[in-house]
PDB file of C-alpha atoms in Angstrom:
ATOM      1  CA  MET A   1      72.018 260.784-114.207  1.00  0.00           C
ATOM      2  CA  THR A   2      70.374 259.997-110.598  1.00  0.00           C
ATOM      3  CA  THR A   3      67.952 262.204-109.430  1.00  0.00           C
ATOM      4  CA  ARG A   4      66.070 262.344-106.063  1.00  0.00           C
ATOM      5  CA  ILE A   5      62.812 261.331-107.860  1.00  0.00           C
ATOM      6  CA  SER A   6      64.753 257.957-109.472  1.00  0.00           C
ATOM      7  CA  ASP A   7      66.514 256.939-106.385  1.00  0.00           C
ATOM      8  CA  THR A   8      63.469 257.290-104.310  1.00  0.00           C
ATOM      9  CA  PHE A   9      61.953 254.612-106.909  1.00  0.00           C
ATOM     10  CA  GLN A  10      64.781 252.540-106.976  1.00  0.00           C
ATOM     11  CA  THR A  11      65.128 252.084-103.278  1.00  0.00           C
ATOM     12  CA  LEU A  12      61.430 251.320-103.148  1.00  0.00           C
ATOM     13  CA  LYS A  13      61.524 248.814-106.249  1.00  0.00           C
ATOM     14  CA  GLN A  14      64.155 246.987-104.316  1.00  0.00           C
ATOM     15  CA  ALA A  15      62.183 246.878-101.232  1.00  0.00           C
ATOM     16  CA  GLY A  16      59.240 245.349-103.565  1.00  0.00           C
ATOM     17  CA  HIS A  17      56.888 248.623-102.598  1.00  0.00           C
ATOM     18  CA  LEU A  18      54.950 251.468-104.459  1.00  0.00           C
ATOM     19  CA  ALA A  19      55.417 254.186-104.369  1.00  0.00           C
ATOM     20  CA  PHE A  20      52.298 256.735-102.591  1.00  0.00           C
ATOM     21  CA  MET A  21      52.234 260.015-104.200  1.00  0.00           C
ATOM     22  CA  PRO A  22      49.474 262.578-102.493  1.00  0.00           C
ATOM     23  CA  PHE A  23      48.681 265.306-104.158  1.00  0.00           C
ATOM     24  CA  VAL A  24      47.729 269.093-102.031  1.00  0.00           C
ATOM     25  CA  THR A  25      46.906 272.370-103.716  1.00  0.00           C
ATOM     26  CA  ALA A  26      49.325 275.343-102.310  1.00  0.00           C
ATOM     27  CA  GLY A  27      47.356 277.634-100.706  1.00  0.00           C
ATOM     28  CA  ASP A  28      44.109 276.060 -99.860  1.00  0.00           C
ATOM     29  CA  PRO A  29      42.834 276.478 -97.646  1.00  0.00           C
ATOM     30  CA  ASP A  30      45.909 279.088 -96.990  1.00  0.00           C
ATOM     31  CA  LEU A  31      49.685 278.360 -97.243  1.00  0.00           C
ATOM     32  CA  SER A  32      50.066 277.721 -93.470  1.00  0.00           C
ATOM     33  CA  ALA A  33      47.995 274.722 -93.667  1.00  0.00           C
ATOM     34  CA  THR A  34      49.337 273.511 -97.103  1.00  0.00           C
ATOM     35  CA  GLN A  35      53.335 273.576 -95.046  1.00  0.00           C
ATOM     36  CA  ALA A  36      51.347 271.772 -92.100  1.00  0.00           C
ATOM     37  CA  VAL A  37      49.713 269.004 -94.916  1.00  0.00           C
ATOM     38  CA  ILE A  38      53.079 268.474 -96.216  1.00  0.00           C
ATOM     39  CA  THR A  39      55.126 268.363 -93.419  1.00  0.00           C
ATOM     40  CA  GLU A  40      52.765 266.068 -92.000  1.00  0.00           C
ATOM     41  CA  LEU A  41      52.393 263.684 -95.175  1.00  0.00           C
ATOM     42  CA  GLY A  42      56.248 263.702 -94.791  1.00  0.00           C
ATOM     43  CA  SER A  43      56.159 262.660 -90.745  1.00  0.00           C
ATOM     44  CA  GLN A  44      53.476 259.854 -92.133  1.00  0.00           C
ATOM     45  CA  GLY A  45      56.046 258.333 -94.593  1.00  0.00           C
ATOM     46  CA  VAL A  46      54.807 258.995 -98.250  1.00  0.00           C
ATOM     47  CA  ASP A  47      57.469 258.881-100.738  1.00  0.00           C
ATOM     48  CA  LEU A  48      56.713 261.962-102.640  1.00  0.00           C
ATOM     49  CA  ILE A  49      54.378 264.774-102.835  1.00  0.00           C
ATOM     50  CA  GLU A  50      52.764 266.618-105.853  1.00  0.00           C
ATOM     51  CA  VAL A  51      52.048 270.280-105.339  1.00  0.00           C
ATOM     52  CA  GLY A  52      49.037 271.802-107.299  1.00  0.00           C
ATOM     53  CA  PHE A  53      49.962 275.206-108.372  1.00  0.00           C
ATOM     54  CA  PRO A  54      46.503 277.194-108.671  1.00  0.00           C
ATOM     55  CA  TYR A  55      45.557 278.199-112.288  1.00  0.00           C
ATOM     56  CA  SER A  56      42.317 279.730-113.158  1.00  0.00           C
ATOM     57  CA  ASP A  57      42.109 277.039-116.215  1.00  0.00           C
ATOM     58  CA  PRO A  58      43.697 273.723-115.686  1.00  0.00           C
ATOM     59  CA  ILE A  59      43.144 271.702-118.461  1.00  0.00           C
ATOM     60  CA  ALA A  60      43.354 268.118-116.503  1.00  0.00           C
ATOM     61  CA  ASP A  61      42.301 268.250-113.608  1.00  0.00           C
ATOM     62  CA  GLY A  62      38.581 267.636-112.413  1.00  0.00           C
ATOM     63  CA  PRO A  63      36.327 269.769-110.554  1.00  0.00           C
ATOM     64  CA  VAL A  64      37.144 269.110-107.036  1.00  0.00           C
ATOM     65  CA  ILE A  65      40.694 270.191-107.635  1.00  0.00           C
ATOM     66  CA  GLN A  66      39.504 272.773-109.873  1.00  0.00           C
ATOM     67  CA  ALA A  67      37.518 274.199-106.689  1.00  0.00           C
ATOM     68  CA  SER A  68      40.849 274.393-104.268  1.00  0.00           C
ATOM     69  CA  TYR A  69      42.457 276.191-107.171  1.00  0.00           C
ATOM     70  CA  THR A  70      39.638 279.074-107.362  1.00  0.00           C
ATOM     71  CA  ARG A  71      39.299 279.057-103.451  1.00  0.00           C
ATOM     72  CA  ALA A  72      43.539 279.549-103.349  1.00  0.00           C
ATOM     73  CA  LEU A  73      43.190 281.829-106.165  1.00  0.00           C
ATOM     74  CA  ASP A  74      40.039 283.879-104.193  1.00  0.00           C
ATOM     75  CA  ASN A  75      42.310 284.017-101.178  1.00  0.00           C
ATOM     76  CA  GLY A  76      45.380 285.696-103.480  1.00  0.00           C
ATOM     77  CA  ILE A  77      47.618 282.663-103.709  1.00  0.00           C
ATOM     78  CA  ARG A  78      50.234 283.564-106.309  1.00  0.00           C
ATOM     79  CA  VAL A  79      53.435 281.795-107.762  1.00  0.00           C
ATOM     80  CA  ASP A  80      56.095 283.398-105.713  1.00  0.00           C
ATOM     81  CA  GLN A  81      53.977 282.801-102.265  1.00  0.00           C
ATOM     82  CA  ILE A  82      54.029 279.279-102.978  1.00  0.00           C
ATOM     83  CA  PHE A  83      57.588 279.650-103.914  1.00  0.00           C
ATOM     84  CA  SER A  84      58.139 281.565-100.083  1.00  0.00           C
ATOM     85  CA  ALA A  85      56.377 278.722 -98.532  1.00  0.00           C
ATOM     86  CA  ILE A  86      58.423 275.924 -99.736  1.00  0.00           C
ATOM     87  CA  GLU A  87      61.685 277.600 -98.942  1.00  0.00           C
ATOM     88  CA  GLU A  88      60.316 277.731 -95.514  1.00  0.00           C
ATOM     89  CA  LEU A  89      60.254 274.237 -95.011  1.00  0.00           C
ATOM     90  CA  PRO A  90      63.240 271.642 -94.632  1.00  0.00           C
ATOM     91  CA  THR A  91      62.503 270.390 -97.585  1.00  0.00           C
ATOM     92  CA  ILE A  92      65.640 267.860 -97.780  1.00  0.00           C
ATOM     93  CA  GLU A  93      64.593 266.174 -95.155  1.00  0.00           C
ATOM     94  CA  LEU A  94      61.030 265.651 -96.732  1.00  0.00           C
ATOM     95  CA  PRO A  95      60.233 263.399 -99.719  1.00  0.00           C
ATOM     96  CA  PRO A  96      60.935 264.975-103.083  1.00  0.00           C
ATOM     97  CA  LEU A  97      58.373 267.278-104.054  1.00  0.00           C
ATOM     98  CA  LEU A  98      56.748 267.856-107.453  1.00  0.00           C
ATOM     99  CA  ALA A  99      55.445 270.543-108.930  1.00  0.00           C
ATOM    100  CA  MET A 100      51.952 269.962-110.860  1.00  0.00           C
ATOM    101  CA  VAL A 101      52.094 273.579-113.240  1.00  0.00           C
ATOM    102  CA  SER A 102      50.420 274.450-116.068  1.00  0.00           C
ATOM    103  CA  PHE A 103      52.905 275.931-118.396  1.00  0.00           C
ATOM    104  CA  ALA A 104      51.108 279.023-118.917  1.00  0.00           C
ATOM    105  CA  LEU A 105      52.554 280.015-115.466  1.00  0.00           C
ATOM    106  CA  VAL A 106      56.297 278.629-115.991  1.00  0.00           C
ATOM    107  CA  PHE A 107      56.537 280.491-119.433  1.00  0.00           C
ATOM    108  CA  ARG A 108      54.894 283.592-117.860  1.00  0.00           C
ATOM    109  CA  ARG A 109      57.786 283.504-115.484  1.00  0.00           C
ATOM    110  CA  GLY A 110      60.313 282.054-118.361  1.00  0.00           C
ATOM    111  CA  VAL A 111      61.503 278.805-118.178  1.00  0.00           C
ATOM    112  CA  GLY A 112      64.790 278.955-116.889  1.00  0.00           C
ATOM    113  CA  GLU A 113      63.566 281.724-114.198  1.00  0.00           C
ATOM    114  CA  PHE A 114      60.665 279.367-113.213  1.00  0.00           C
ATOM    115  CA  VAL A 115      63.009 275.915-113.472  1.00  0.00           C
ATOM    116  CA  ARG A 116      65.583 277.414-111.189  1.00  0.00           C
ATOM    117  CA  ARG A 117      63.703 279.762-108.752  1.00  0.00           C
ATOM    118  CA  ALA A 118      61.563 275.947-108.059  1.00  0.00           C
ATOM    119  CA  VAL A 119      64.515 273.904-107.742  1.00  0.00           C
ATOM    120  CA  ALA A 120      66.223 276.362-105.271  1.00  0.00           C
ATOM    121  CA  VAL A 121      63.570 276.436-102.795  1.00  0.00           C
ATOM    122  CA  GLY A 122      62.867 272.244-102.808  1.00  0.00           C
ATOM    123  CA  PHE A 123      61.213 270.978-105.844  1.00  0.00           C
ATOM    124  CA  ALA A 124      62.952 268.016-107.135  1.00  0.00           C
ATOM    125  CA  GLY A 125      60.210 267.750-110.367  1.00  0.00           C
ATOM    126  CA  PHE A 126      57.917 268.844-112.593  1.00  0.00           C
ATOM    127  CA  ILE A 127      54.675 267.726-113.842  1.00  0.00           C
ATOM    128  CA  ILE A 128      52.964 270.349-116.470  1.00  0.00           C
ATOM    129  CA  PRO A 129      50.319 268.587-118.054  1.00  0.00           C
ATOM    130  CA  ASP A 130      49.999 271.264-121.010  1.00  0.00           C
ATOM    131  CA  LEU A 131      53.583 270.980-122.385  1.00  0.00           C
ATOM    132  CA  PRO A 132      53.475 268.552-125.433  1.00  0.00           C
ATOM    133  CA  ALA A 133      55.979 265.837-125.656  1.00  0.00           C
ATOM    134  CA  ASP A 134      56.516 267.123-129.074  1.00  0.00           C
ATOM    135  CA  GLU A 135      57.426 270.683-127.624  1.00  0.00           C
ATOM    136  CA  ALA A 136      59.277 269.812-124.347  1.00  0.00           C
ATOM    137  CA  GLU A 137      62.893 269.198-125.723  1.00  0.00           C
ATOM    138  CA  GLU A 138      63.724 272.485-124.563  1.00  0.00           C
ATOM    139  CA  THR A 139      62.263 272.440-120.950  1.00  0.00           C
ATOM    140  CA  ALA A 140      63.425 268.833-120.741  1.00  0.00           C
ATOM    141  CA  GLU A 141      66.986 270.001-120.880  1.00  0.00           C
ATOM    142  CA  ILE A 142      66.171 273.501-118.565  1.00  0.00           C
ATOM    143  CA  VAL A 143      65.370 271.106-115.761  1.00  0.00           C
ATOM    144  CA  ARG A 144      67.964 268.250-116.273  1.00  0.00           C
ATOM    145  CA  ALA A 145      70.648 270.984-116.461  1.00  0.00           C
ATOM    146  CA  ALA A 146      68.842 272.008-112.716  1.00  0.00           C
ATOM    147  CA  GLY A 147      69.254 268.198-111.436  1.00  0.00           C
ATOM    148  CA  ALA A 148      65.727 267.702-111.341  1.00  0.00           C
ATOM    149  CA  ASP A 149      62.910 265.624-113.261  1.00  0.00           C
ATOM    150  CA  LEU A 150      60.166 266.271-116.212  1.00  0.00           C
ATOM    151  CA  ILE A 151      57.453 263.876-115.951  1.00  0.00           C
ATOM    152  CA  GLN A 152      55.502 263.082-118.706  1.00  0.00           C
ATOM    153  CA  LEU A 153      52.129 262.230-118.881  1.00  0.00           C
ATOM    154  CA  ILE A 154      50.578 259.354-120.813  1.00  0.00           C
ATOM    155  CA  SER A 155      46.521 258.431-121.318  1.00  0.00           C
ATOM    156  CA  PRO A 156      44.737 255.659-122.086  1.00  0.00           C
ATOM    157  CA  THR A 157      44.100 256.642-125.375  1.00  0.00           C
ATOM    158  CA  THR A 158      47.816 257.807-126.468  1.00  0.00           C
ATOM    159  CA  PRO A 159      49.080 255.753-129.364  1.00  0.00           C
ATOM    160  CA  ARG A 160      51.907 253.656-128.695  1.00  0.00           C
ATOM    161  CA  GLU A 161      53.911 255.512-131.679  1.00  0.00           C
ATOM    162  CA  ARG A 162      53.154 258.594-129.470  1.00  0.00           C
ATOM    163  CA  ALA A 163      53.671 257.143-126.309  1.00  0.00           C
ATOM    164  CA  LEU A 164      57.615 256.010-127.763  1.00  0.00           C
ATOM    165  CA  LYS A 165      58.053 259.598-128.216  1.00  0.00           C
ATOM    166  CA  ILE A 166      56.752 260.702-124.992  1.00  0.00           C
ATOM    167  CA  VAL A 167      58.847 258.486-122.198  1.00  0.00           C
ATOM    168  CA  LYS A 168      62.207 259.659-124.125  1.00  0.00           C
ATOM    169  CA  ALA A 169      60.777 263.306-123.586  1.00  0.00           C
ATOM    170  CA  GLY A 170      60.772 262.375-120.053  1.00  0.00           C
ATOM    171  CA  SER A 171      62.805 261.586-116.918  1.00  0.00           C
ATOM    172  CA  GLY A 172      62.224 260.641-113.349  1.00  0.00           C
ATOM    173  CA  PHE A 173      59.240 257.932-114.457  1.00  0.00           C
ATOM    174  CA  VAL A 174      56.120 258.238-116.408  1.00  0.00           C
ATOM    175  CA  TYR A 175      52.741 259.176-115.051  1.00  0.00           C
ATOM    176  CA  CYS A 176      49.678 257.225-116.047  1.00  0.00           C
ATOM    177  CA  ILE A 177      46.718 258.305-116.460  1.00  0.00           C
ATOM    178  CA  SER A 178      44.076 255.429-115.425  1.00  0.00           C
ATOM    179  CA  VAL A 179      41.168 256.761-117.731  1.00  0.00           C
ATOM    180  CA  ALA A 180      40.652 259.096-120.668  1.00  0.00           C
ATOM    181  CA  GLY A 181      39.310 262.795-119.205  1.00  0.00           C
ATOM    182  CA  THR A 182      40.266 264.876-115.938  1.00  0.00           C
ATOM    183  CA  THR A 183      40.996 263.924-112.235  1.00  0.00           C
ATOM    184  CA  GLY A 184      38.251 262.441-109.972  1.00  0.00           C
ATOM    185  CA  VAL A 185      37.346 259.661-107.821  1.00  0.00           C
ATOM    186  CA  ARG A 186      35.992 256.654-109.510  1.00  0.00           C
ATOM    187  CA  ASP A 187      34.559 253.602-109.212  1.00  0.00           C
ATOM    188  CA  GLU A 188      36.645 251.561-111.195  1.00  0.00           C
ATOM    189  CA  LEU A 189      39.874 251.758-113.473  1.00  0.00           C
ATOM    190  CA  PRO A 190      39.748 250.174-117.154  1.00  0.00           C
ATOM    191  CA  ALA A 191      40.841 246.768-117.576  1.00  0.00           C
ATOM    192  CA  GLU A 192      42.811 248.075-120.571  1.00  0.00           C
ATOM    193  CA  LEU A 193      45.053 250.027-117.916  1.00  0.00           C
ATOM    194  CA  THR A 194      46.968 247.000-117.133  1.00  0.00           C
ATOM    195  CA  GLU A 195      47.595 245.929-120.226  1.00  0.00           C
ATOM    196  CA  GLN A 196      49.542 249.555-121.051  1.00  0.00           C
ATOM    197  CA  LEU A 197      51.371 249.431-118.132  1.00  0.00           C
ATOM    198  CA  GLY A 198      52.928 246.159-118.939  1.00  0.00           C
ATOM    199  CA  TRP A 199      53.575 247.314-122.731  1.00  0.00           C
ATOM    200  CA  LEU A 200      55.401 249.997-121.336  1.00  0.00           C
ATOM    201  CA  ARG A 201      57.424 247.989-118.984  1.00  0.00           C
ATOM    202  CA  GLN A 202      58.804 246.605-122.353  1.00  0.00           C
ATOM    203  CA  GLN A 203      59.343 249.803-123.760  1.00  0.00           C
ATOM    204  CA  THR A 204      61.305 252.124-121.133  1.00  0.00           C
ATOM    205  CA  ASP A 205      62.940 251.662-117.605  1.00  0.00           C
ATOM    206  CA  LEU A 206      61.403 254.954-116.349  1.00  0.00           C
ATOM    207  CA  PRO A 207      58.877 253.537-113.522  1.00  0.00           C
ATOM    208  CA  PRO A 208      55.016 253.589-114.363  1.00  0.00           C
ATOM    209  CA  ALA A 209      53.063 255.331-111.977  1.00  0.00           C
ATOM    210  CA  VAL A 210      49.246 255.771-112.417  1.00  0.00           C
ATOM    211  CA  GLY A 211      46.990 258.806-111.109  1.00  0.00           C
ATOM    212  CA  PHE A 212      43.942 260.249-112.060  1.00  0.00           C
ATOM    213  CA  GLY A 213      41.240 258.171-110.423  1.00  0.00           C
ATOM    214  CA  ILE A 214      42.825 256.307-107.693  1.00  0.00           C
ATOM    215  CA  SER A 215      40.888 256.333-104.618  1.00  0.00           C
ATOM    216  CA  ARG A 216      40.441 252.770-102.808  1.00  0.00           C
ATOM    217  CA  PRO A 217      42.883 249.963-101.446  1.00  0.00           C
ATOM    218  CA  ASP A 218      41.161 247.668-104.010  1.00  0.00           C
ATOM    219  CA  GLN A 219      42.305 250.130-106.727  1.00  0.00           C
ATOM    220  CA  VAL A 220      45.856 249.649-105.566  1.00  0.00           C
ATOM    221  CA  ASP A 221      45.989 246.384-104.963  1.00  0.00           C
ATOM    222  CA  VAL A 222      44.894 245.866-109.259  1.00  0.00           C
ATOM    223  CA  LEU A 223      47.980 248.189-109.825  1.00  0.00           C
ATOM    224  CA  ARG A 224      50.529 246.491-107.402  1.00  0.00           C
ATOM    225  CA  PRO A 225      51.570 243.899-110.272  1.00  0.00           C
ATOM    226  CA  VAL A 226      51.742 245.983-113.180  1.00  0.00           C
ATOM    227  CA  ALA A 227      52.774 249.552-111.364  1.00  0.00           C
ATOM    228  CA  ASP A 228      56.116 251.282-109.265  1.00  0.00           C
ATOM    229  CA  GLY A 229      53.701 253.931-108.149  1.00  0.00           C
ATOM    230  CA  ILE A 230      49.900 255.562-107.594  1.00  0.00           C
ATOM    231  CA  THR A 231      49.062 259.030-107.160  1.00  0.00           C
ATOM    232  CA  VAL A 232      45.906 260.283-104.963  1.00  0.00           C
ATOM    233  CA  GLY A 233      44.388 263.757-105.411  1.00  0.00           C
ATOM    234  CA  PRO A 234      41.097 264.630-105.520  1.00  0.00           C
ATOM    235  CA  ALA A 235      39.957 262.311-102.162  1.00  0.00           C
ATOM    236  CA  ILE A 236      42.659 263.951-100.266  1.00  0.00           C
ATOM    237  CA  VAL A 237      41.964 267.573-101.364  1.00  0.00           C
ATOM    238  CA  ARG A 238      38.364 267.198-100.325  1.00  0.00           C
ATOM    239  CA  HIS A 239      39.061 266.080 -97.086  1.00  0.00           C
ATOM    240  CA  LEU A 240      40.813 269.018 -96.556  1.00  0.00           C
ATOM    241  CA  ALA A 241      37.957 271.281 -97.848  1.00  0.00           C
ATOM    242  CA  ASP A 242      35.600 269.695 -95.701  1.00  0.00           C
ATOM    243  CA  ALA A 243      38.035 269.860 -92.523  1.00  0.00           C
ATOM    244  CA  ALA A 244      38.395 273.643 -93.463  1.00  0.00           C
ATOM    245  CA  ASN A 245      35.071 273.997 -94.009  1.00  0.00           C
ATOM    246  CA  ALA A 246      34.451 272.607 -90.472  1.00  0.00           C
ATOM    247  CA  ARG A 247      36.347 274.707 -88.460  1.00  0.00           C
ATOM    248  CA  ARG A 248      34.881 277.644 -90.333  1.00  0.00           C
ATOM    249  CA  HIS A 249      31.618 276.756 -88.826  1.00  0.00           C
ATOM    250  CA  ALA A 250      32.686 275.707 -85.661  1.00  0.00           C
ATOM    251  CA  THR A 251      34.673 279.163 -85.068  1.00  0.00           C
ATOM    252  CA  ALA A 252      31.561 281.417 -86.898  1.00  0.00           C
ATOM    253  CA  PRO A 253      29.648 283.640 -84.226  1.00  0.00           C
ATOM    254  CA  THR A 254      26.370 282.524 -83.437  1.00  0.00           C
ATOM    255  CA  ARG A 255      23.530 285.132 -83.747  1.00  0.00           C
ATOM    256  CA  GLN A 256      21.966 286.427 -80.717  1.00  0.00           C
ATOM    257  CA  PRO A 257      18.066 286.396 -79.969  1.00  0.00           C
TER     258      PRO A 257
END
């Protein structure tokens, strides 16, 4: 079965291009801004867009994204509001949208209902960091039946035997975590990452995409020969937060003497 995500990677591979997947937090600073950022990213030609669903206890996110989740939750952002905001966008004209979401949010709604609603409003895939591959079969079947992809994650410390099980449970592409730990901007990528990516290419037809810590063009150049895509999160989230803070300060009333 082909999907919007698999078609996107195939087209890019034929053109010799890496997929660029930026990450945005839904509702930070507000949902109108999220809609505007997604629309602008689409107009600038990005290939896929990850949309983070704020959660109070994220498992894989570093301090920058955690802070953005906290701000969104403090503003009252909830799942149904995110769905409504995405539904208002012309998603068929945008690059494929990926829901980065905790399984706790999916389970609370009911896997079938969450997936059905998310696909209906325009999501093409799901990244669920806290859903182990051993327990993902039922969710993967529901996602496939909806015509979408369940993206699985592999870390540098994942044993190869387990990595094989993980890629069999996923579709669309393989999300390769560049370093052990949480998301965040880092100065260097581990040398063993390229070896892992080369090995993965021999084990699966799913394209490998690298995230967690990608922030500079030279890092992208290192990955270009061995990866099919990159994701960038904290650097973008921090920029949006800084811009929102600057606007607030600019519009704050001045104290009269």
